[in-house]
Short mmCIF file of C-alpha atoms in Angstrom, two decimals:
data_model
loop_
_atom_site.label_atom_id
_atom_site.label_comp_id
_atom_site.label_asym_id
_atom_site.label_seq_id
_atom_site.Cartn_x
_atom_site.Cartn_y
_atom_site.Cartn_z
CA MET W 1 -10.35 20.48 4.55
CA THR W 2 -7.27 19.56 2.53
CA ASP W 3 -7.57 17.96 -0.89
CA LEU W 4 -6.08 14.50 -1.46
CA MET W 5 -3.21 15.67 -3.68
CA THR W 6 -2.02 18.09 -0.99
CA LEU W 7 -2.32 15.36 1.67
CA ILE W 8 -0.27 12.96 -0.45
CA GLN W 9 2.36 15.58 -1.25
CA THR W 10 2.72 16.99 2.28
CA ARG W 11 2.78 13.70 4.22
CA ARG W 12 6.26 13.23 5.65
CA SER W 13 7.89 10.45 7.65
CA ILE W 14 8.14 12.03 11.11
CA ARG W 15 10.42 10.66 13.83
CA LYS W 16 10.00 13.30 16.58
CA PHE W 17 6.75 13.40 18.53
CA GLN W 18 5.16 15.70 21.09
CA ASP W 19 4.48 14.39 24.59
CA ARG W 20 0.74 14.54 24.01
CA PRO W 21 -1.73 11.65 23.71
CA VAL W 22 -3.61 10.73 20.55
CA PRO W 23 -7.33 11.45 21.09
CA GLU W 24 -9.49 8.32 21.04
CA GLN W 25 -11.70 9.56 18.22
CA MET W 26 -8.65 10.19 16.05
CA LEU W 27 -7.29 6.71 16.75
CA HIS W 28 -10.69 5.33 15.81
CA LYS W 29 -10.60 7.15 12.46
CA VAL W 30 -7.15 5.77 11.71
CA LEU W 31 -8.38 2.23 12.42
CA GLU W 32 -11.50 2.86 10.34
CA ALA W 33 -9.19 3.71 7.44
CA VAL W 34 -7.66 0.23 7.78
CA LYS W 35 -11.10 -1.38 7.83
CA TRP W 36 -11.90 0.11 4.41
CA ALA W 37 -8.65 -0.80 2.68
CA PRO W 38 -9.04 -3.01 -0.39
CA SER W 39 -7.34 -6.41 -0.30
CA TRP W 40 -6.77 -9.55 -2.37
CA ALA W 41 -10.25 -11.05 -2.92
CA ASN W 42 -11.35 -9.08 0.15
CA THR W 43 -9.26 -11.38 2.38
CA GLN W 44 -8.53 -8.49 4.82
CA CYS W 45 -5.48 -10.27 6.20
CA TRP W 46 -4.57 -7.40 8.55
CA GLU W 47 -4.41 -7.39 12.34
CA VAL W 48 -3.42 -4.25 14.25
CA ILE W 49 -1.96 -4.01 17.73
CA VAL W 50 -2.39 -0.59 19.35
CA VAL W 51 0.57 -0.23 21.70
CA ARG W 52 0.48 2.53 24.33
CA ASP W 53 2.04 0.76 27.31
CA PRO W 54 5.58 2.20 27.79
CA ALA W 55 7.05 -1.19 28.72
CA ALA W 56 5.60 -2.77 25.57
CA LYS W 57 6.98 0.06 23.43
CA GLU W 58 10.43 -0.50 24.98
CA LYS W 59 10.27 -4.17 24.08
CA LEU W 60 9.42 -3.29 20.50
CA GLN W 61 12.21 -0.72 20.40
CA ALA W 62 14.66 -3.43 21.50
CA SER W 63 13.96 -5.23 18.20
CA LEU W 64 15.46 -2.32 16.23
CA PRO W 65 19.18 -2.14 15.56
CA PRO W 66 20.69 0.46 17.98
CA LYS W 67 22.22 2.18 14.97
CA GLY W 68 21.00 2.19 11.38
CA ASN W 69 17.32 2.85 12.02
CA PRO W 70 16.56 6.57 12.45
CA ALA W 71 13.18 5.69 13.99
CA HIS W 72 14.80 4.18 17.11
CA SER W 73 13.77 6.92 19.54
CA ALA W 74 10.37 7.36 17.89
CA MET W 75 9.42 3.86 19.04
CA VAL W 76 9.19 5.01 22.66
CA GLN W 77 8.61 8.74 22.15
CA ALA W 78 5.40 8.35 20.15
CA PRO W 79 2.30 7.99 22.38
CA VAL W 80 1.04 5.13 20.17
CA VAL W 81 2.77 2.51 18.07
CA LEU W 82 0.53 0.69 15.60
CA VAL W 83 1.87 -2.80 14.95
CA LEU W 84 0.72 -4.18 11.60
CA CYS W 85 0.43 -7.94 11.37
CA ALA W 86 -0.93 -10.24 8.68
CA LYS W 87 -2.47 -13.65 8.52
CA THR W 88 -0.25 -15.76 6.26
CA LYS W 89 -1.42 -17.96 3.37
CA SER W 90 -4.51 -15.82 2.89
CA SER W 91 -3.80 -12.90 0.53
CA GLY W 92 -2.60 -14.30 -2.80
CA PHE W 93 -3.73 -17.82 -1.96
CA TYR W 94 -6.55 -19.95 -3.31
CA LYS W 95 -7.48 -23.16 -1.49
CA GLU W 96 -4.26 -22.87 0.55
CA MET W 97 -2.11 -22.78 -2.61
CA PRO W 98 -0.27 -19.70 -3.94
CA ALA W 99 -2.26 -18.29 -6.85
CA THR W 100 0.70 -16.44 -8.45
CA LYS W 101 4.48 -16.73 -8.77
CA PHE W 102 4.87 -14.25 -5.91
CA GLY W 103 3.26 -16.50 -3.30
CA GLU W 104 2.31 -14.22 -0.41
CA TRP W 105 0.48 -10.98 -1.19
CA MET W 106 0.21 -9.97 2.48
CA MET W 107 2.96 -7.40 1.95
CA TYR W 108 1.02 -5.73 -0.87
CA ASP W 109 -2.16 -5.61 1.21
CA LEU W 110 -0.39 -4.28 4.31
CA GLY W 111 1.18 -1.61 2.12
CA ILE W 112 -2.32 -0.48 1.15
CA ALA W 113 -3.61 -0.56 4.74
CA GLY W 114 -0.47 1.16 5.98
CA GLN W 115 -0.83 3.99 3.49
CA ASN W 116 -4.45 4.47 4.57
CA ILE W 117 -3.14 4.82 8.14
CA CYS W 118 -0.46 7.37 7.19
CA LEU W 119 -2.78 9.48 5.03
CA MET W 120 -5.64 9.44 7.55
CA ALA W 121 -3.27 10.36 10.39
CA HIS W 122 -1.85 13.22 8.34
CA SER W 123 -5.32 14.49 7.49
CA LEU W 124 -5.98 14.70 11.26
CA GLY W 125 -2.75 16.61 11.97
CA LEU W 126 -1.00 13.49 13.30
CA ALA W 127 2.32 12.15 12.09
CA THR W 128 3.65 8.68 11.32
CA VAL W 129 6.71 6.81 10.12
CA VAL W 130 6.68 3.28 8.74
CA VAL W 131 9.29 1.14 10.47
CA GLY W 132 10.32 -2.01 8.61
CA LEU W 133 13.96 -2.53 9.53
CA PHE W 134 14.07 -4.55 12.76
CA ASP W 135 14.27 -8.11 14.06
CA HIS W 136 10.76 -9.28 13.17
CA ASP W 137 10.91 -12.49 15.19
CA LYS W 138 12.02 -10.62 18.29
CA ALA W 139 9.18 -8.10 17.95
CA ALA W 140 6.67 -10.90 17.27
CA GLU W 141 7.79 -12.70 20.40
CA ALA W 142 7.34 -9.52 22.47
CA MET W 143 3.81 -9.12 21.08
CA GLN W 144 2.98 -12.84 21.44
CA ILE W 145 1.98 -13.18 17.79
CA PRO W 146 0.40 -16.62 17.25
CA ALA W 147 1.47 -19.12 14.59
CA GLY W 148 0.00 -18.39 11.17
CA TYR W 149 0.55 -14.64 11.48
CA GLU W 150 3.51 -12.35 10.83
CA LEU W 151 4.37 -9.00 12.37
CA VAL W 152 5.40 -6.86 9.38
CA THR W 153 5.66 -3.12 10.18
CA MET W 154 5.39 -0.80 13.16
CA ILE W 155 4.04 2.72 12.79
CA PRO W 156 4.70 5.26 15.57
CA LEU W 157 1.78 7.71 15.67
CA GLY W 158 1.38 11.05 17.43
CA TYR W 159 1.51 14.80 17.13
CA PRO W 160 4.63 15.86 15.22
CA ALA W 161 7.32 17.72 17.15
CA LYS W 162 9.29 18.60 14.06
CA SER W 163 8.59 18.92 10.38
CA SER W 164 11.01 17.65 7.80
CA SER W 165 11.71 18.36 4.16
CA ALA W 166 10.68 15.96 1.42
CA PRO W 167 13.33 13.53 0.22
CA LYS W 168 14.00 13.90 -3.50
CA ARG W 169 11.62 12.04 -5.80
CA ARG W 170 12.08 10.64 -9.27
CA GLU W 171 10.18 12.71 -11.83
CA ILE W 172 7.16 11.15 -13.55
CA ALA W 173 9.09 10.99 -16.83
CA GLU W 174 11.74 8.90 -15.07
CA PHE W 175 9.40 6.08 -14.05
CA VAL W 176 6.61 6.15 -16.66
CA HIS W 177 6.58 4.19 -19.92
CA TYR W 178 3.92 4.12 -22.62
CA ASP W 179 2.25 0.98 -24.04
CA ARG W 180 5.32 -1.14 -23.29
CA TRP W 181 8.58 -0.76 -21.33
CA MET T 1 -14.08 18.51 -2.28
CA THR T 2 -14.52 15.19 -0.49
CA ASP T 3 -12.77 14.48 2.79
CA LEU T 4 -10.30 11.61 3.00
CA MET T 5 -12.49 9.34 5.15
CA THR T 6 -15.31 9.55 2.62
CA LEU T 7 -12.88 8.87 -0.24
CA ILE T 8 -11.50 5.81 1.55
CA GLN T 9 -14.96 4.50 2.42
CA THR T 10 -16.57 5.08 -0.98
CA ARG T 11 -13.73 3.78 -3.19
CA ARG T 12 -14.91 0.55 -4.83
CA SER T 13 -13.23 -1.93 -7.15
CA ILE T 14 -14.94 -1.18 -10.49
CA ARG T 15 -14.85 -3.60 -13.42
CA LYS T 16 -17.19 -1.85 -15.91
CA PHE T 17 -15.95 1.28 -17.66
CA GLN T 18 -17.46 3.91 -19.92
CA ASP T 19 -16.18 4.26 -23.48
CA ARG T 20 -14.65 7.65 -22.70
CA PRO T 21 -10.97 8.57 -22.52
CA VAL T 22 -9.15 9.60 -19.36
CA PRO T 23 -8.21 13.30 -19.65
CA GLU T 24 -4.44 13.87 -19.74
CA GLN T 25 -4.44 16.17 -16.72
CA MET T 26 -6.22 13.50 -14.65
CA LEU T 27 -3.74 10.84 -15.71
CA HIS T 28 -0.96 13.23 -14.73
CA LYS T 29 -2.46 13.65 -11.24
CA VAL T 30 -2.69 9.90 -10.79
CA LEU T 31 0.99 9.53 -11.74
CA GLU T 32 1.90 12.44 -9.45
CA ALA T 33 0.29 10.47 -6.60
CA VAL T 34 2.73 7.63 -7.32
CA LYS T 35 5.66 10.02 -7.32
CA TRP T 36 4.85 11.09 -3.74
CA ALA T 37 4.35 7.63 -2.27
CA PRO T 38 6.68 6.79 0.62
CA SER T 39 8.99 3.80 0.17
CA TRP T 40 11.66 1.76 1.92
CA ALA T 41 14.56 4.19 2.53
CA ASN T 42 13.11 6.28 -0.31
CA THR T 43 14.14 3.61 -2.82
CA GLN T 44 11.10 4.39 -5.06
CA CYS T 45 11.29 0.99 -6.75
CA TRP T 46 8.19 1.63 -8.87
CA GLU T 47 7.92 1.80 -12.67
CA VAL T 48 4.56 2.43 -14.35
CA ILE T 49 3.52 1.51 -17.88
CA VAL T 50 0.54 3.51 -19.18
CA VAL T 51 -1.19 1.20 -21.64
CA ARG T 52 -3.77 2.70 -24.02
CA ASP T 53 -3.01 0.79 -27.23
CA PRO T 54 -5.88 -1.72 -27.77
CA ALA T 55 -3.51 -4.43 -29.06
CA ALA T 56 -1.30 -4.07 -25.98
CA LYS T 57 -4.34 -4.27 -23.68
CA GLU T 58 -5.42 -7.47 -25.46
CA LYS T 59 -2.00 -8.99 -24.87
CA LEU T 60 -2.24 -8.15 -21.18
CA GLN T 61 -5.76 -9.55 -21.02
CA ALA T 62 -4.46 -12.83 -22.45
CA SER T 63 -2.35 -13.26 -19.29
CA LEU T 64 -5.52 -13.53 -17.16
CA PRO T 65 -7.27 -16.84 -16.68
CA PRO T 66 -10.39 -16.88 -18.95
CA LYS T 67 -12.44 -17.75 -15.90
CA GLY T 68 -11.72 -16.95 -12.27
CA ASN T 69 -10.75 -13.31 -12.64
CA PRO T 70 -13.79 -10.98 -12.69
CA ALA T 71 -11.59 -8.19 -14.13
CA HIS T 72 -11.10 -10.04 -17.43
CA SER T 73 -13.26 -7.73 -19.58
CA ALA T 74 -12.07 -4.62 -17.72
CA MET T 75 -8.58 -5.19 -19.11
CA VAL T 76 -9.71 -4.18 -22.60
CA GLN T 77 -12.78 -2.09 -21.75
CA ALA T 78 -10.92 0.45 -19.62
CA PRO T 79 -9.37 3.25 -21.70
CA VAL T 80 -6.14 2.98 -19.69
CA VAL T 81 -4.42 0.11 -17.91
CA LEU T 82 -1.68 1.13 -15.49
CA VAL T 83 0.91 -1.63 -15.20
CA LEU T 84 2.83 -1.47 -11.92
CA CYS T 85 6.34 -2.86 -12.01
CA ALA T 86 9.14 -2.86 -9.45
CA LYS T 87 12.89 -2.95 -9.49
CA THR T 88 13.93 -6.04 -7.54
CA LYS T 89 16.59 -6.19 -4.79
CA SER T 90 16.03 -2.52 -3.97
CA SER T 91 13.23 -2.10 -1.40
CA GLY T 92 14.14 -4.07 1.73
CA PHE T 93 17.75 -4.50 0.65
CA TYR T 94 20.97 -3.01 1.96
CA LYS T 95 24.14 -3.39 -0.09
CA GLU T 96 22.37 -6.00 -2.25
CA MET T 97 21.52 -8.15 0.78
CA PRO T 98 18.03 -8.59 2.28
CA ALA T 99 17.78 -6.44 5.42
CA THR T 100 14.92 -8.43 6.99
CA LYS T 101 13.54 -11.98 7.10
CA PHE T 102 10.98 -11.01 4.44
CA GLY T 103 13.57 -10.33 1.73
CA GLU T 104 11.79 -8.24 -0.89
CA TRP T 105 9.72 -5.27 0.26
CA MET T 106 8.75 -4.28 -3.30
CA MET T 107 5.25 -5.69 -2.71
CA TYR T 108 4.75 -3.47 0.34
CA ASP T 109 5.92 -0.38 -1.55
CA LEU T 110 3.80 -1.14 -4.61
CA GLY T 111 0.81 -1.58 -2.30
CA ILE T 112 1.38 1.97 -1.05
CA ALA T 113 1.84 3.40 -4.56
CA GLY T 114 -1.16 1.42 -5.83
CA GLN T 115 -3.40 2.76 -3.09
CA ASN T 116 -2.31 6.31 -3.93
CA ILE T 117 -3.39 5.58 -7.52
CA CYS T 118 -6.80 4.20 -6.51
CA LEU T 119 -7.57 7.01 -4.06
CA MET T 120 -6.42 9.76 -6.42
CA ALA T 121 -8.43 8.27 -9.29
CA HIS T 122 -11.51 8.06 -7.07
CA SER T 123 -11.09 11.68 -5.95
CA LEU T 124 -11.19 12.67 -9.64
CA GLY T 125 -14.34 10.65 -10.37
CA LEU T 126 -12.40 7.84 -12.04
CA ALA T 127 -12.56 4.16 -11.12
CA THR T 128 -9.98 1.42 -10.72
CA VAL T 129 -9.58 -2.23 -9.85
CA VAL T 130 -6.31 -3.85 -8.77
CA VAL T 131 -5.62 -6.97 -10.81
CA GLY T 132 -3.14 -9.39 -9.27
CA LEU T 133 -4.32 -12.83 -10.44
CA PHE T 134 -2.72 -13.52 -13.82
CA ASP T 135 0.33 -15.13 -15.42
CA HIS T 136 2.94 -12.56 -14.46
CA ASP T 137 5.66 -13.90 -16.74
CA LYS T 138 3.33 -13.83 -19.73
CA ALA T 139 2.32 -10.22 -19.03
CA ALA T 140 5.96 -9.25 -18.45
CA GLU T 141 6.94 -10.74 -21.79
CA ALA T 142 4.15 -8.80 -23.54
CA MET T 143 5.42 -5.57 -21.93
CA GLN T 144 9.09 -6.40 -22.57
CA ILE T 145 10.03 -5.97 -18.91
CA PRO T 146 13.83 -6.10 -18.59
CA ALA T 147 15.76 -8.35 -16.21
CA GLY T 148 15.93 -7.01 -12.67
CA TYR T 149 12.30 -5.86 -12.69
CA GLU T 150 8.98 -7.57 -12.00
CA LEU T 151 5.52 -6.77 -13.30
CA VAL T 152 3.30 -7.03 -10.20
CA THR T 153 -0.20 -5.58 -10.68
CA MET T 154 -2.32 -4.08 -13.45
CA ILE T 155 -4.88 -1.37 -12.71
CA PRO T 156 -7.60 -0.64 -15.30
CA LEU T 157 -8.53 3.05 -15.04
CA GLY T 158 -11.45 4.99 -16.48
CA TYR T 159 -14.86 6.48 -15.87
CA PRO T 160 -17.08 3.97 -14.05
CA ALA T 161 -20.03 2.52 -15.97
CA LYS T 162 -21.53 0.88 -12.93
CA SER T 163 -21.30 1.34 -9.19
CA SER T 164 -21.06 -1.61 -6.86
CA SER T 165 -21.82 -2.25 -3.22
CA ALA T 166 -19.07 -2.58 -0.64
CA PRO T 167 -17.97 -6.10 0.22
CA LYS T 168 -18.40 -6.86 3.90
CA ARG T 169 -15.58 -5.72 6.17
CA ARG T 170 -14.35 -7.04 9.48
CA GLU T 171 -15.25 -4.66 12.30
CA ILE T 172 -12.44 -2.75 14.04
CA ALA T 173 -12.97 -4.84 17.19
CA GLU T 174 -12.32 -7.98 15.14
CA PHE T 175 -8.83 -7.00 14.00
CA VAL T 176 -7.54 -4.70 16.75
CA HIS T 177 -5.59 -5.78 19.83
CA TYR T 178 -4.21 -3.66 22.64
CA ASP T 179 -0.59 -3.62 23.87
CA ARG T 180 -0.07 -7.24 22.80
CA TRP T 181 -1.95 -9.85 20.72
#
């Protein structure tokens, strides 16, 4: 078993996948990790589409720019693409009114749920990459997302075919302040 | 050592803290977990203010509504409050222009970093609660946040004084779809 710090430090965004299915029990664990994510007032605004159908993955891939998104081939190569959607006007809202200056908090809550997915996958020996740069309306149309929901990110999931080195991080001293900015 | 699934399932939002400081090496690990969070094109938009000064914590507490936020007393009771801020127009942007229909992705990235904080704290026996409902401009003024940054969430951190039961979650079958909505 790997400790959490090692999991967090060794998780990489992987864009090359083996031609090998994701075992059902592993997929279940990844979805269980979403279930237990915290959320704004426990609103649990997430919805997840598990995409395995090759034709559906191609439709999703078509929503990415042909150049400029390095995850383009991963969208069809990965055996599974998890599509993260959110109910709108739920997280961050109180009686249908925004409760803060930021309005929607669905992005914050999907960030939490998404990280649970990536960490759980990594702990099982699976790899992920969070895809955010694409035509969201085009992808939503392909997935038949109903009104009142948004398709936000897509996460290819599978066994990694290639490791990658960690992109450079800012040191703690570069982003931490004490008692005030 | 606790496995990741157990950590994810047993993490609770805790609002009662012991009067006991957070050891420096634990705080360092929590900040290290932020450092290794993934982010939009590795933009790492996060900034963290470690607040331990009682007067500063009181100022932050004053930005919460006196009623309606159950974390009100936690803001001064916790030995540490981690204030999560973000650089704006960074995550989700390309050449200073929004790259997607959602504009800012700082909320998504802070959700990821925030979950790393909560999981790492829990793995060390510390407790957290994510506070999002408060007057963000008032808190930002108290922390002297410069232009071009937003103060987004505040996370009281310390040894838990009280456990709590898990709020009810939607079952996997209630939020998962296959191949399309």
